[in-house]
Each structure stands twice: as C-alpha cells, then as structure tokens.
Coordinates of C-alpha atoms in Angstrom, one line a residue:
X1 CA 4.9 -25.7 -50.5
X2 CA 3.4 -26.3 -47.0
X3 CA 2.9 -30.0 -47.7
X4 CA 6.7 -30.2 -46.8
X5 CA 5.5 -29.4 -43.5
X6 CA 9.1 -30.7 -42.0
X7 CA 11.0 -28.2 -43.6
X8 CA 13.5 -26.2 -41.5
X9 CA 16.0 -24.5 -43.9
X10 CA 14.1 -23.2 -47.5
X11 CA 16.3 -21.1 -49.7
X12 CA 15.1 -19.8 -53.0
X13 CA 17.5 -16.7 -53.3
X14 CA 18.7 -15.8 -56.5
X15 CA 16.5 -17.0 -59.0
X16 CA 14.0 -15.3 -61.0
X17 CA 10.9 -16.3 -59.6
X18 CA 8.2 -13.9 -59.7
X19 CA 4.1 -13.6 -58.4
X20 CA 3.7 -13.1 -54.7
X21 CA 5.3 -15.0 -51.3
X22 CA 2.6 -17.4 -51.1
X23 CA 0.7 -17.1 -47.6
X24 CA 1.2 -21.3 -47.4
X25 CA 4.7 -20.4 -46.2
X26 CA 3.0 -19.4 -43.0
X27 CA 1.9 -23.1 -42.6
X28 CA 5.7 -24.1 -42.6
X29 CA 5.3 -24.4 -39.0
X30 CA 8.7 -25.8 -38.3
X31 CA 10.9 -23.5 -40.4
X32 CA 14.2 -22.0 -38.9
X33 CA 15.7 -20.5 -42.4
X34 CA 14.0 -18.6 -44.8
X35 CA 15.7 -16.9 -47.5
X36 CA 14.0 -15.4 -50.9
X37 CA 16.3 -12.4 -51.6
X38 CA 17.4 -11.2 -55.1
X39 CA 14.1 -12.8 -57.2
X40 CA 11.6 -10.8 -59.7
X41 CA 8.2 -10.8 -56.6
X42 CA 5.9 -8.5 -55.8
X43 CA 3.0 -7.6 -53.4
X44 CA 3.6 -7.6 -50.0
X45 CA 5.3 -9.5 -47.0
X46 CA 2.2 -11.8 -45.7
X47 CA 1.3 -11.4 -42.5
X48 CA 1.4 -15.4 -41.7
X49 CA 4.7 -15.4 -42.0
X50 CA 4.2 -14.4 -37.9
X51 CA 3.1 -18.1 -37.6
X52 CA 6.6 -19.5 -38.5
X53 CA 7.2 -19.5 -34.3
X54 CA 11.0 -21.0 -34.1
X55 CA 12.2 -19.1 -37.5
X56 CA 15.7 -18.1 -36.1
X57 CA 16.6 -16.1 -40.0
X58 CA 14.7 -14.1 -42.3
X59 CA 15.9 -12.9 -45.7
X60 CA 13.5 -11.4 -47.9
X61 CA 16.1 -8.6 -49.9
X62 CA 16.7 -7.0 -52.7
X63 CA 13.2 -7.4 -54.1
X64 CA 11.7 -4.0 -55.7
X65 CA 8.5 -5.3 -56.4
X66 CA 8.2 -5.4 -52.5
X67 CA 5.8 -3.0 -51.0
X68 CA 3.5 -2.3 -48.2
X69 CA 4.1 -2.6 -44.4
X70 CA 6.3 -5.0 -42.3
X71 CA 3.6 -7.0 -40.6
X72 CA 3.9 -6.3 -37.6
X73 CA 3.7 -10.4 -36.5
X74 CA 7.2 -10.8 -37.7
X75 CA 8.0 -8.9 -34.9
X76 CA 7.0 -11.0 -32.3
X77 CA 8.9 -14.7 -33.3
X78 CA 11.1 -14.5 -30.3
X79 CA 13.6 -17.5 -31.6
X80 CA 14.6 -14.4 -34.6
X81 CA 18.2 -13.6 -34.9
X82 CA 18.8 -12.3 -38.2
X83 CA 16.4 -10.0 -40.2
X84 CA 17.0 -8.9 -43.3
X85 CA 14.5 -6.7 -45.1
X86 CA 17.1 -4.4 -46.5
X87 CA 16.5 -3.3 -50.7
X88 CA 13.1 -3.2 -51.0
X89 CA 10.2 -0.9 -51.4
X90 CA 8.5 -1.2 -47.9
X91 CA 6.9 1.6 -46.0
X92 CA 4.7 2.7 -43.1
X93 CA 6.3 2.9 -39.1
X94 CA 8.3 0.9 -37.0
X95 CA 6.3 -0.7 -34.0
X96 CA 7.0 1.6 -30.6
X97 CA 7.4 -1.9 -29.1
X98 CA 9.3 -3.6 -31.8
X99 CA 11.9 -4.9 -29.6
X100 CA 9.6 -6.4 -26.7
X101 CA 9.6 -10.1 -28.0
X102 CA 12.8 -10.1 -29.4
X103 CA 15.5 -11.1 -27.1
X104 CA 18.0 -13.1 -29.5
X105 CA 18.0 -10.7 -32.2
X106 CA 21.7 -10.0 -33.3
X107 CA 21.2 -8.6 -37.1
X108 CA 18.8 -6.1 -38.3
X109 CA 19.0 -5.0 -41.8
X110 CA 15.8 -2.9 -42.8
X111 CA 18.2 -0.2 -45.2
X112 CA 17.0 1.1 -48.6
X113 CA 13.4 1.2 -48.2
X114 CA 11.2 3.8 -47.8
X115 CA 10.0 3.4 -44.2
X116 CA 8.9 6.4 -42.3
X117 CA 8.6 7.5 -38.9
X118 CA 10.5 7.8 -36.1
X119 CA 13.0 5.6 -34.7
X120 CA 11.5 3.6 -32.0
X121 CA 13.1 4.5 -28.3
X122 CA 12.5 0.7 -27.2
X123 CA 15.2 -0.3 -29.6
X124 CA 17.3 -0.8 -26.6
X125 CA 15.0 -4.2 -25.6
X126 CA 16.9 -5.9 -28.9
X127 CA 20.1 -6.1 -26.2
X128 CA 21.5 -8.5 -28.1
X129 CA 21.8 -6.5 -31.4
X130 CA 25.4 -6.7 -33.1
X131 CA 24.3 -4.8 -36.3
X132 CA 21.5 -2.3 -36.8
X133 CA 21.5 -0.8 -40.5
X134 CA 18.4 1.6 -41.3
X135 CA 20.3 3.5 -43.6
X136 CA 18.2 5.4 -46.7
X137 CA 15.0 5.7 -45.7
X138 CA 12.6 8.2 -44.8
X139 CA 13.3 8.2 -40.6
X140 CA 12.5 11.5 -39.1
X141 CA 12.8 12.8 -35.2
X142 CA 15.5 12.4 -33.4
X143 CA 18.0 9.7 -32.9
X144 CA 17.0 8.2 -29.5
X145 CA 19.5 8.1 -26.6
X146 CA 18.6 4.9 -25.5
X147 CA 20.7 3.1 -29.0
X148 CA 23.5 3.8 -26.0
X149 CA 22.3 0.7 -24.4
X150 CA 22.7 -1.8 -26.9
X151 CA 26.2 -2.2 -25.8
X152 CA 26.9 -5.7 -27.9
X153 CA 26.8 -3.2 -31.2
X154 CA 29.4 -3.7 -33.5
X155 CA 27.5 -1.8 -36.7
X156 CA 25.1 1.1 -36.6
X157 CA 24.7 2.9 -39.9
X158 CA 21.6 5.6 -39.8
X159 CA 22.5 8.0 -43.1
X160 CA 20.5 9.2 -45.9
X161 CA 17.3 9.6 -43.6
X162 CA 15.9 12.6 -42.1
X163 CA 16.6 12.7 -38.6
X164 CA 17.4 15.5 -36.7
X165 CA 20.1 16.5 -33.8
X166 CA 18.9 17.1 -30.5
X167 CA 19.7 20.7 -29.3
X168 CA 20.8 19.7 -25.6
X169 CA 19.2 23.7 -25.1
X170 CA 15.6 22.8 -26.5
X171 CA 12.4 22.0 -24.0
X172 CA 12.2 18.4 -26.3
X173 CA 15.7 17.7 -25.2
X174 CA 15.1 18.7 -21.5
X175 CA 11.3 16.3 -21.6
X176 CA 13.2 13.8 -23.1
X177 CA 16.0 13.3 -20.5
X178 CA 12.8 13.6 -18.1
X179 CA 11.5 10.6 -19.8
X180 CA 14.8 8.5 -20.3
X181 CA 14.8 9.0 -16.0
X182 CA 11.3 7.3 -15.6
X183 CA 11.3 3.7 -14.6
X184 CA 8.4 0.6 -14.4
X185 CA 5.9 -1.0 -16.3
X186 CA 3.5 1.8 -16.3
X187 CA 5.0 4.9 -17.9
X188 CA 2.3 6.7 -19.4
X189 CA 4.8 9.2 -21.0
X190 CA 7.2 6.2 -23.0
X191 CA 4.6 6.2 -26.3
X192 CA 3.2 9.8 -25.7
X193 CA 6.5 11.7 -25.6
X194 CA 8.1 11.1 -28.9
X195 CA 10.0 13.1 -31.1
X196 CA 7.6 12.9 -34.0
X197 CA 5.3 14.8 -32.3
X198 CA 5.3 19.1 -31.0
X199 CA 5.9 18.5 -27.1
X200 CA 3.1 20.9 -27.2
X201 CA 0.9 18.2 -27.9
X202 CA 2.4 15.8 -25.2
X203 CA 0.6 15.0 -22.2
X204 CA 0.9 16.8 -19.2
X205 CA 2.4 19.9 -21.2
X206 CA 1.4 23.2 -22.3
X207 CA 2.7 25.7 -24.2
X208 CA 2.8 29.5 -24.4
X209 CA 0.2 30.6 -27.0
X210 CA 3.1 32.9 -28.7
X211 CA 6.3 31.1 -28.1
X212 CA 5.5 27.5 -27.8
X213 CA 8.2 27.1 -25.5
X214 CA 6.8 25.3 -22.2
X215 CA 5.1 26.7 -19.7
X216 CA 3.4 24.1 -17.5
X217 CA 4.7 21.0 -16.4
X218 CA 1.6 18.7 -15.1
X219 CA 2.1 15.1 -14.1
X220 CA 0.3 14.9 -11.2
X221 CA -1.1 11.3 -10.1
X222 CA 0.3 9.5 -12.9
X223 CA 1.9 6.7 -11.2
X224 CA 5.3 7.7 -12.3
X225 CA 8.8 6.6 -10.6
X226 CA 12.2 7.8 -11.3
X227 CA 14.8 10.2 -10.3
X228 CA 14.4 14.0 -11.5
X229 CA 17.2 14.9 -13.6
X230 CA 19.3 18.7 -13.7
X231 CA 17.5 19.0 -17.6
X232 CA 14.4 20.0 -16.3
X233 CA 16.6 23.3 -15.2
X234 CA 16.2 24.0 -19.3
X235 CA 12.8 24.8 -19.6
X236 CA 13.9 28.8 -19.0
X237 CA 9.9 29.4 -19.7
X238 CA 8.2 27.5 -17.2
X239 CA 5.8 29.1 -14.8
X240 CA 4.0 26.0 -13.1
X241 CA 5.7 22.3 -12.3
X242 CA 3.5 19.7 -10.5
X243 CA 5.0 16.2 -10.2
X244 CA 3.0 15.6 -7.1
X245 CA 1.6 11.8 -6.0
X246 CA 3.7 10.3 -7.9
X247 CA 7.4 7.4 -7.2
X248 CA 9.8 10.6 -7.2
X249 CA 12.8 9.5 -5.4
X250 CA 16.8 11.2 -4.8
X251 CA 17.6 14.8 -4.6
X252 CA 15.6 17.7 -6.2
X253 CA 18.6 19.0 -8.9
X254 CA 20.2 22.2 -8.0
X255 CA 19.2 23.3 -11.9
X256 CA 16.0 23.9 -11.0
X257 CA 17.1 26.6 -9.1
X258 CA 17.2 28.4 -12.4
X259 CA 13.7 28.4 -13.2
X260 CA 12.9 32.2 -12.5
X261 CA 9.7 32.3 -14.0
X262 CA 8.3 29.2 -12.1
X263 CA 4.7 30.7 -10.2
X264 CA 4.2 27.2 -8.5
X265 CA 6.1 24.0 -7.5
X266 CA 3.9 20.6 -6.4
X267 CA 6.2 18.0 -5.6
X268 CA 4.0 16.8 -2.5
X269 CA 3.5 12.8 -1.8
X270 CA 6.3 11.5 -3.7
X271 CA 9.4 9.7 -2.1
X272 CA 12.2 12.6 -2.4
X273 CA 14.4 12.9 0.0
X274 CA 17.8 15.1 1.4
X275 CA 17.5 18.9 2.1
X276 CA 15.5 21.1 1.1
X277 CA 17.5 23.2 -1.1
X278 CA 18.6 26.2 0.1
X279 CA 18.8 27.3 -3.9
X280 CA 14.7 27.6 -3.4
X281 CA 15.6 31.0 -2.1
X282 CA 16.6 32.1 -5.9
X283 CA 12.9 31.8 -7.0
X284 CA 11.2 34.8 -5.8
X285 CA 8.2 34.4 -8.2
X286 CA 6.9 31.4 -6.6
X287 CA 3.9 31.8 -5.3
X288 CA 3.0 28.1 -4.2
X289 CA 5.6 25.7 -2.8
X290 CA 4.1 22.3 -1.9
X291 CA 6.6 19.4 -0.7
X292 CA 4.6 17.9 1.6
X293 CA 4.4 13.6 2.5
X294 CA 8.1 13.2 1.5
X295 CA 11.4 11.8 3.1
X296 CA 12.8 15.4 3.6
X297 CA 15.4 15.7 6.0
X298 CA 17.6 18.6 7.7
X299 CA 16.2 22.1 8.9
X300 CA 14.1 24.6 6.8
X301 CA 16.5 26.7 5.1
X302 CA 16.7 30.5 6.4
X303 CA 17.3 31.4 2.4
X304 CA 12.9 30.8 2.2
X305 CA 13.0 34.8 3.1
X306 CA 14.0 35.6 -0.2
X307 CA 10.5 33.9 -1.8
X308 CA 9.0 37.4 -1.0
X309 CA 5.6 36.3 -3.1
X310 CA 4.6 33.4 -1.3
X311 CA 1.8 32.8 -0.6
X312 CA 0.8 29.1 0.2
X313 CA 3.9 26.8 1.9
X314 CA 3.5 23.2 2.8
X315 CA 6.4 21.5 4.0
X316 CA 4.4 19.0 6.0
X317 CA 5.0 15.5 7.0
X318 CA 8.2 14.9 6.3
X319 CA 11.6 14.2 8.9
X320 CA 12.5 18.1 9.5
X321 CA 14.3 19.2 12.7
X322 CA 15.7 22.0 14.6
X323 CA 13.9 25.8 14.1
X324 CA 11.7 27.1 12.3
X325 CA 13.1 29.8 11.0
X326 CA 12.0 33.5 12.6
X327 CA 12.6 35.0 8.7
X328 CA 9.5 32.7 7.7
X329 CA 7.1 34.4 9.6
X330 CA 8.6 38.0 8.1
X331 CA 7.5 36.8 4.8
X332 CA 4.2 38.8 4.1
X333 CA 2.5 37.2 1.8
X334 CA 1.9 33.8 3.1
X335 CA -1.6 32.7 3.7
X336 CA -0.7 29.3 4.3
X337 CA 1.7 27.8 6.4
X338 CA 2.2 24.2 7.0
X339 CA 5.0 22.7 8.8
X340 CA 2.8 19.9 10.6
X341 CA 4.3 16.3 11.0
X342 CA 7.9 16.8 11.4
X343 CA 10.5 17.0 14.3
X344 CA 10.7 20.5 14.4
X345 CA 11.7 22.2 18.1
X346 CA 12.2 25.5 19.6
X347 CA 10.1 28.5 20.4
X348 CA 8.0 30.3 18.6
X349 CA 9.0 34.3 18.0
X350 CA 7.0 36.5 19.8
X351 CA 6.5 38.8 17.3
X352 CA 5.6 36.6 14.6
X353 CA 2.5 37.2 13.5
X354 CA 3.6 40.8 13.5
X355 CA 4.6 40.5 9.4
X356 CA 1.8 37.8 8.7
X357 CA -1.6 40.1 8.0
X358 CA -2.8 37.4 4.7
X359 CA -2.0 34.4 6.9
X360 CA -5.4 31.9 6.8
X361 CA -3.8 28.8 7.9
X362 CA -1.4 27.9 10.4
X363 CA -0.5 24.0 10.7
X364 CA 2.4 23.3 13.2
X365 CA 0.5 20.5 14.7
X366 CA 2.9 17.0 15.7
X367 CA 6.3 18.6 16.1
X368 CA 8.3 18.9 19.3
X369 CA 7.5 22.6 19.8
X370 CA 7.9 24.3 23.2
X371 CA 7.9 27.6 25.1
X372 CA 4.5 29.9 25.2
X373 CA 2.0 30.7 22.7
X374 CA 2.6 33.9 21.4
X375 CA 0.9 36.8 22.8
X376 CA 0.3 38.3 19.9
X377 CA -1.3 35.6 17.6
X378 CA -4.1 37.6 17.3
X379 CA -1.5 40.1 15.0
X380 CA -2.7 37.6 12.4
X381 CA -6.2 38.8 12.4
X382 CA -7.4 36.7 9.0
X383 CA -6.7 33.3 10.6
X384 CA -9.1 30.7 9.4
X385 CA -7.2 27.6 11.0
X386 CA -4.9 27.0 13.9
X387 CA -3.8 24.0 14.8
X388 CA -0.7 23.6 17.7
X389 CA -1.5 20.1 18.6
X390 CA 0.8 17.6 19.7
X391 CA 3.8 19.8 20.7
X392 CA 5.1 20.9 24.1
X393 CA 3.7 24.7 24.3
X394 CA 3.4 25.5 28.2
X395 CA 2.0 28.3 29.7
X396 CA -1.8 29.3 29.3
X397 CA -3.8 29.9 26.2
X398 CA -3.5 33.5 25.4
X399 CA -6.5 35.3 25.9
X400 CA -5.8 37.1 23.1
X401 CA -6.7 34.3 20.5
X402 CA -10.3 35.6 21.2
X403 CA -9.3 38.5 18.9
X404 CA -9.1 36.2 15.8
X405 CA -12.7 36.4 14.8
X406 CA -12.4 34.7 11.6
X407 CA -11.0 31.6 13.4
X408 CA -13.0 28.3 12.0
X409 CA -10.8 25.4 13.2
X410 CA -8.8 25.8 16.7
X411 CA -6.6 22.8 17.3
X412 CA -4.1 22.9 20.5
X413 CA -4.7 19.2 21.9
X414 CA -2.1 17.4 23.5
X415 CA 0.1 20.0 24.9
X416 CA 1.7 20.7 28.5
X417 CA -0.7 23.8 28.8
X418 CA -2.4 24.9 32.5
X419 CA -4.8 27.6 33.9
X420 CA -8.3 27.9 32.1
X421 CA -9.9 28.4 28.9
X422 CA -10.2 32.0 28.8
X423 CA -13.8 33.5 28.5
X424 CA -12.3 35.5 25.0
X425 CA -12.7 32.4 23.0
X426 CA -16.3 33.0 23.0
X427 CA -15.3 36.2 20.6
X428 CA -14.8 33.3 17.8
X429 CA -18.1 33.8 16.0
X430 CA -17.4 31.8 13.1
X431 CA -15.7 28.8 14.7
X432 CA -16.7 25.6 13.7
X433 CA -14.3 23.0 15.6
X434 CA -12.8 23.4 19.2
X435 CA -10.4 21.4 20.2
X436 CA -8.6 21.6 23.6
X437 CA -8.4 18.5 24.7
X438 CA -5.5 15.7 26.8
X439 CA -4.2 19.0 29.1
X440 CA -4.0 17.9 32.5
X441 CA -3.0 21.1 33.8
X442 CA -6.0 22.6 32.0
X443 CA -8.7 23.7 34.9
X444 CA -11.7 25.5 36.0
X445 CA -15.0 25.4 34.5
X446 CA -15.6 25.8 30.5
X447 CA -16.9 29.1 29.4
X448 CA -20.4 29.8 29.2
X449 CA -19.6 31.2 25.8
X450 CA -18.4 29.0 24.2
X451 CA -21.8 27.6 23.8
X452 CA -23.3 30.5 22.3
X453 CA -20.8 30.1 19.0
X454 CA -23.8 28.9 16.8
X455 CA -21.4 28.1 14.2
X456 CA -20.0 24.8 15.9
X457 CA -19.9 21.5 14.9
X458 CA -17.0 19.7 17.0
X459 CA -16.7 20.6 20.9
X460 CA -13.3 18.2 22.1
X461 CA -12.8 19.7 25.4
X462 CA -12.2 15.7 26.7
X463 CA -9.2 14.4 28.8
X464 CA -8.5 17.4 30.7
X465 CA -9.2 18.7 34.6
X466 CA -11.8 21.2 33.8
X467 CA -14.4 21.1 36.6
X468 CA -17.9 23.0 37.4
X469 CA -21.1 22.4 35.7
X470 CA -22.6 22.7 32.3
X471 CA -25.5 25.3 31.6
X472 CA -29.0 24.4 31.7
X473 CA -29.7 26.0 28.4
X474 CA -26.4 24.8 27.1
X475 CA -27.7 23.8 23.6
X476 CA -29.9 26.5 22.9
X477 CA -27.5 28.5 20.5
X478 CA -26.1 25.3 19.0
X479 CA -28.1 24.6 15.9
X480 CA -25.1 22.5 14.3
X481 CA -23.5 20.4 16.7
X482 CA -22.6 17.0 15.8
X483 CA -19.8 16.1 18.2
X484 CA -19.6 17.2 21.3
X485 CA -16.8 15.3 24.0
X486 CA -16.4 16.0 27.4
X487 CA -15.6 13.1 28.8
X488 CA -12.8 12.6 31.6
X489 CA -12.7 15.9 33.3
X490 CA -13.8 16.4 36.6
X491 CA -17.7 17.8 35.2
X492 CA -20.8 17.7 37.9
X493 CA -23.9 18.7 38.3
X494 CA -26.5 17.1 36.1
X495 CA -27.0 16.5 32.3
X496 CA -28.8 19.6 31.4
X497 CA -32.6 18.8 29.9
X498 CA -32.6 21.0 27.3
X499 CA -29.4 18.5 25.4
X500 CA -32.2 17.7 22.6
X501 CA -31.9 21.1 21.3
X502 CA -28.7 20.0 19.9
X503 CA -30.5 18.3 17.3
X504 CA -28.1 17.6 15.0
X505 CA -25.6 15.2 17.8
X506 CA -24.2 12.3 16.2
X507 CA -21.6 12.0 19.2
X508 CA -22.0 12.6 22.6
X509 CA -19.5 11.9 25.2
X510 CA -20.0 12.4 28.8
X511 CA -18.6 9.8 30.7
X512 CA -15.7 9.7 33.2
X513 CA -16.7 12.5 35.3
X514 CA -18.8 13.3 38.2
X515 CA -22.3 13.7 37.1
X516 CA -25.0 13.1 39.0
X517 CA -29.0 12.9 39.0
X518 CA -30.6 10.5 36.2
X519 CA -30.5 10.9 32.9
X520 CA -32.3 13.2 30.7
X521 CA -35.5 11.6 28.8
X522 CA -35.1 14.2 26.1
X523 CA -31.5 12.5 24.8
X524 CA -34.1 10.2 22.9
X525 CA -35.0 13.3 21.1
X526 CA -31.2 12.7 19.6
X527 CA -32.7 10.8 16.7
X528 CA -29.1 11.6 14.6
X529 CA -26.9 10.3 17.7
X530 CA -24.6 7.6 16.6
X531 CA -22.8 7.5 20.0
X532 CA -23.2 7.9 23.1
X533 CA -21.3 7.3 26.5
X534 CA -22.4 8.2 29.8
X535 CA -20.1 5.7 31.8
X536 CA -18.6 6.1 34.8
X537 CA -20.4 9.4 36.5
X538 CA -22.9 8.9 39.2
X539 CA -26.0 8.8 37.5
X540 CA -28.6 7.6 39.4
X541 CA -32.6 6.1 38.2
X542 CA -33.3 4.5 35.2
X543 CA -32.3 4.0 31.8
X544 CA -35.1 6.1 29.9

C-alpha cells in the first residue's frame, strides 16, 4: 500500500478484511484521511502510524480484535482533528501530556475500550475540543477540574467508568485546588499530584502514621509560582506549612486562619504581599512564624499577642511601618525576633525585655527607629545577637548591655548615638563581633577591655570621634581576631608593637586618624593579613 505514496484520503471501512494494519501505512507520508472502522483485524495499532505528520482524521472503530496500547506517537501529529478509536479492545493509560501537540483537535472518541487510568489533567491543552466521549472504560480518580476550560465543548460523555467525586472536605480536594493555582513551565507538582495516587505518597507531603490525613506541607525551594488559594484552610490536620523560596504572589487567604494545629508557618522569600493578617492571632500553637523577604505592607498586627507559644518570629525585609507593637515583647516565649529591613518607627518600650527571658536574637536593624535604648535590655539576659543598626536611637549606649554576658554579635552602627563606649562592655565574655561604628557624636577613648574579650573576631569601631590611644599590649588577649577597623576617628599615639600577636588579622584598618611615629616592623608578622590601610595619620620613617 505505500507505493501509492500520494495518497491523501484512504478509506477501507466496512468490509471484512482481516490480518493486522500493515506498519507500510506509516510510509503513507502524505495522508490526511484514514479510516478502517468496522473490518474483521487484529493485533495492535502500529506505532508508525505517528509518521503520518499532516493526518488531519483517524478512524480505526469498531474493531474487537484490536488490542494493546494507543501508541503514544499518534498523539503528537499536530494537524489531527478527529480521532476515533472508540469500540475496540485497547488498554493501558492516557499520556499525562496527551494534549501538548494537539492544538486543532475538535473530536475525540476513545469510548468502549478498556483503557485504564486516570483522566489526564492536561486535557484542557486540546482547547479546541468540541466532543470528548470516554465513556465505558476502566477510568479511575477523579474527574479533573481543569475539563472546565475546554470551553468550545459541545459533547462530554464520561459514564460506565470508575471515577470517583471529589469531596470538596478531603485533603486531595484541598492539594488539588493548590495545584490547579500553580502557574509556569516548571511545576514539579502537575505529574506528581494525581488522583491515582494516596496524597500520602505526593511529594512534599506527609501523612499522620494513624490517620493519613496531612500533616506537613513542604514545598520549600521548588521554583513554584501561583496564588495560594482559601482550600489549603481544609487540611484541619496540618501541623507544619513551608512554601518558602518560592513565586508566591496575592494575599495569604483568611482560611488558613483555621489551621489550629499548625506548629510552623515558612512562607519567607516569596512575592506575597498586603497585610499581615491579623487572623494570625487565631493560631496559638504556632511555634515558628517565618514571612520574611516579601512585599508585606501595613503595621504588625497587635492580635500577634495571642500566639502565646512563639518562639522564633521573622517578619524581616519587607515594607512594614508605624510601631512595633509593645504586646510583642510581652510574648514569653520568643527566642527570636526579627523585624530588620522594614520602615518601622517609634520608640522602643522601656520595659520590654521585662517579659522576654528565652529571647536569643534581636534583629531590628534598618528601620527608622528612634528614642533611647532601653535601660533595661539587659532584662533579656540570654541574648546571643543584637543588632539596632541603621535606625535613629539617640542618647548613650546603656551601660547596662554589659550585663548580657552571652552576647556574641552586638550591632548598633549608624545611629545618632553620643557620649562613650561604656567600660561594661568588656563584661561580654563571649562576644565575637563589635560593631559601633558611623556615630559622630560617639567620643572618648575605647575601653581597655574591650581588648581582653578573647572571643573576638570583628572589632568595627570606624567612622566615629573616639579619641586617645590604643594599648601597648592591645593584642595580647586576642587570639582570634580577623578584622579589626578603626579607621576615621580621632586615634593617636603610635601603632602599638606587639599588633603581631593578633595573628590571625586578615583586615586591619587604621587610617584617617592621628597616629604618629613609624610603623611597626612586626605588622610583617601578619602573614594572614589581606588588607591593610594606614593612610592619612602622621606616620613618619620608612616603609618596613
């Protein structure tokens, strides 16, 4: 039959031919029509029938002697606009993708077979479809939402299979709205997530070991984009959701605020954006609340009292303003607080590290903060990490920050901050970076004890007006150092000698000050020092 290689229309319907479909159809390169329907063959569809590129209708019906699979290359002749495989005796799945390279497709007849599976959710890339009959087969899962979009439909006809009704209650349900709401090329969850399969066995979920119902919710880095939709406010068993660095975008649904079992919500680094929801204040078993790097706007809500287990909260770089909140620093169990990188303004309380005896982290850094630092900071004695930087705190620095002795990290650069550093800061045992640096109004020499804290690494006292000399034995308790920057102040006297016992300096800035005599020949001892700047003192001799 191939040797009439410039046929376009071949119809042997109705007859009682019998054998197989030659493969030598395949060959018929130019073919537009094929129809075999209602003949005595057998064996299966051959696959080269995927060769026939410009085929525009394909009848093979009514044919019991038909078995085996629908090869999958029929699927891919994008000039199709009828196929009929209806009345046979195929089997096996429907391609997840079926639809992708068929744009022109207006009839699909695949009833009274025994095909298997579950109905493919990408049906909706067949927009064209004007009749869709799957009728008596063996179809199971649900029927997928997104047949809605084939809105050119004129036929649908899905009986005598067995599919099943979505229970708009279910977790399924809720994961598959979730899905239908996820957008782009690169949705890792459009061939995992199907109703064929336990959602237990879905990526990214897990199940309670009892109930199977969900419990987790973990999408994290996935490259995901979409809106979240209100179903998610369904899954009644969930402890932990984490859509964090993902393509998140709109409003977080108000439904969510049902979730009372929810331990921890990570929804940090996406694009969301409007309030933060004041409904947060319903869910008093969260322990972790991470929405940091988003497009939040609007103030904190006050309602954040009522998440009395709290522990970590990182509201972080987004567009906040006005207050923070005084009932957020009454809520006991924090250990973390971050609020750095918004527009927030006001005062801090007084009293408020007075309710805050877990509290390890304070970030308020780059806001537009004001007024003193509180007095009575050192109330939260298990600080690890404070940083205050980039606000507009005036006043001194409290003496009383010397009480936190567990301090590591002290960050209050770039603030409108006068008098000294006090003496007390030499208390900080454990501190590893010390930064204090751009305060104009900062003055009077640097404490001597600060350079007996052997545990740090980073000295920033640069860019201030503190005067006086440094000690001669300066670097004899400072086994660890790697940065130290003094540079523009009003320093004098000379580089001490003994600067090599800083062994470990990879950065050493000195320079727009007042020092004088020549410079040390034991800096070449420095062997790990990456930088160094002496510029502008009044050094005198030579270069060693």
């Amino acid at each position: 039959m191939d040797k009439c290689n410039n046929l376009k229309m071949l119809a042997l319907s109705m007859n009682q031919f019998t054998g197989i479909i030659p493969i030598t159809i395949g060959n018929l390169t130019r073919l537009e029509e094929l129809d075999l329907r209602l003949n005595n063959l057998e064996g299966q569809i051959p696959e080269e029938i995927g060769n026939l590129l410009g085929l525009e209708m394909l009848i093979i019906q009514a044919i019991k002697g038909l078995t085996g699979q629908i090869p999958t290359s029929i699927f891919n002749i994008s000039s199709l606009k009828t196929i009929d495989l209806s009345n046979n005796s195929l089997s096996g799945s429907l391609p997840s993708d079926m639809c992708q390279h068929l744009p022109k497709l207006e009839v699909l007849f695949l009833h009274i077979n025994e095909l298997s599976g579950t109905i493919p959710s990408s049906m909706d890339k067949c927009n064209n479809l004007k009749m869709l009959e799957l009728s008596t087969n063996q179809f199971t899962g649900i029927i997928p939402r997104t047949i809605g979009n084939l809105t050119r439909l004129e036929e649908l006809d899905l009986r005598l299979n067995n599919l099943e009704a979505r229970n708009p209650n279910s977790d399924q349900f809720a994961l598959l709205e979730f899905k239908d709401h996820i957008t782009g090329p690169q949705n890792v969850l459009a061939n995992n997530w199907t109703a064929s399969t336990s959602v237990c066995n879905w990526i990214g979920v897990s199940c309670g070991i009892l109930h199977k119902r969900v419990i987790a919710l973990n999408l994290t880095s996935m490259n995901l984009r979409g809106t979240i939709p209100p179903h998610l406010g369904n899954l009644s068993f969930l402890l932990s959701l984490d859509l964090s660095s993902n393509h998140f975008y709109g409003h977080l649904p108000k439904e969510l605020g049902q979730l009372h079992r929810l331990r921890i919500i990570r929804s940090s680094y996406n694009c969301l954006n409007g309030e933060i929801p004041s409904w947060l204040g319903n869910l008093q078993r969260v322990q972790r609340l991470k929405m940091k790097n988003n497009n939040f706007t609007g103030t904190i809500p006050e309602t954040l009292v009522n998440m009395s287990n709290l522990e970590i909260l990182h509201l972080g770089f987004n567009q906040l303003s006005g207050q923070v909140p005084s009932s957020i620093f009454k809520i006991s169990s924090l250990k973390i607080i971050d609020l750095s990188s918004n527009s927030l303004s006001g005062s801090l309380p007084s009293d408020m590290c007075q309710h805050l005896p877990k509290l390890e982290v304070l970030y308020l850094h780059r806001n537009e903060l004001s007024g003193n630092i509180p007095l009575s900071m050192d109330k939260c004695n298990n600080l690890k990490m404070l940083a205050l930087s980039m606000n507009q705190f005036t006043g001194i620095i409290p003496i009383t920050i010397g009480n936190l002795t567990r301090l590591e990290e002290l960050d209050l650069r770039l603030n409108n901050l006068e008098g000294q550093i006090p003496e007390e800061i030499g208390n900080l045992l454990g501190m590893e970076m010390l930064i204090i640096q751009a305060i104009k109004g900062l003055t009077g020499q640097i404490p001597t004890s600060i350079f007996n804290i052997s545990s740090l690494k980073t000295i920033d006292l640069s860019n201030n007006s503190l005067s006086g000399s440094l000690p001669s034995d300066m670097c004899q308790h400072l086994p660890k150092l790697e940065v130290l920057f003094l540079h523009r102040n009003e320093l004098s006297g000379t580089i001490p000698s003994s600067m090599d016992k800083c062994n470990n300096l990879k950065m050493l800035e000195l320079s727009t000050n007042q020092f004088t005599g020549i410079i040390p020949r034991t800096i070449g001892n420095l062997t790990r020092l990456e930088q160094l700047n002496l510029w502008l003192n009044n050094l005198k001799g030579q270069i060693p």
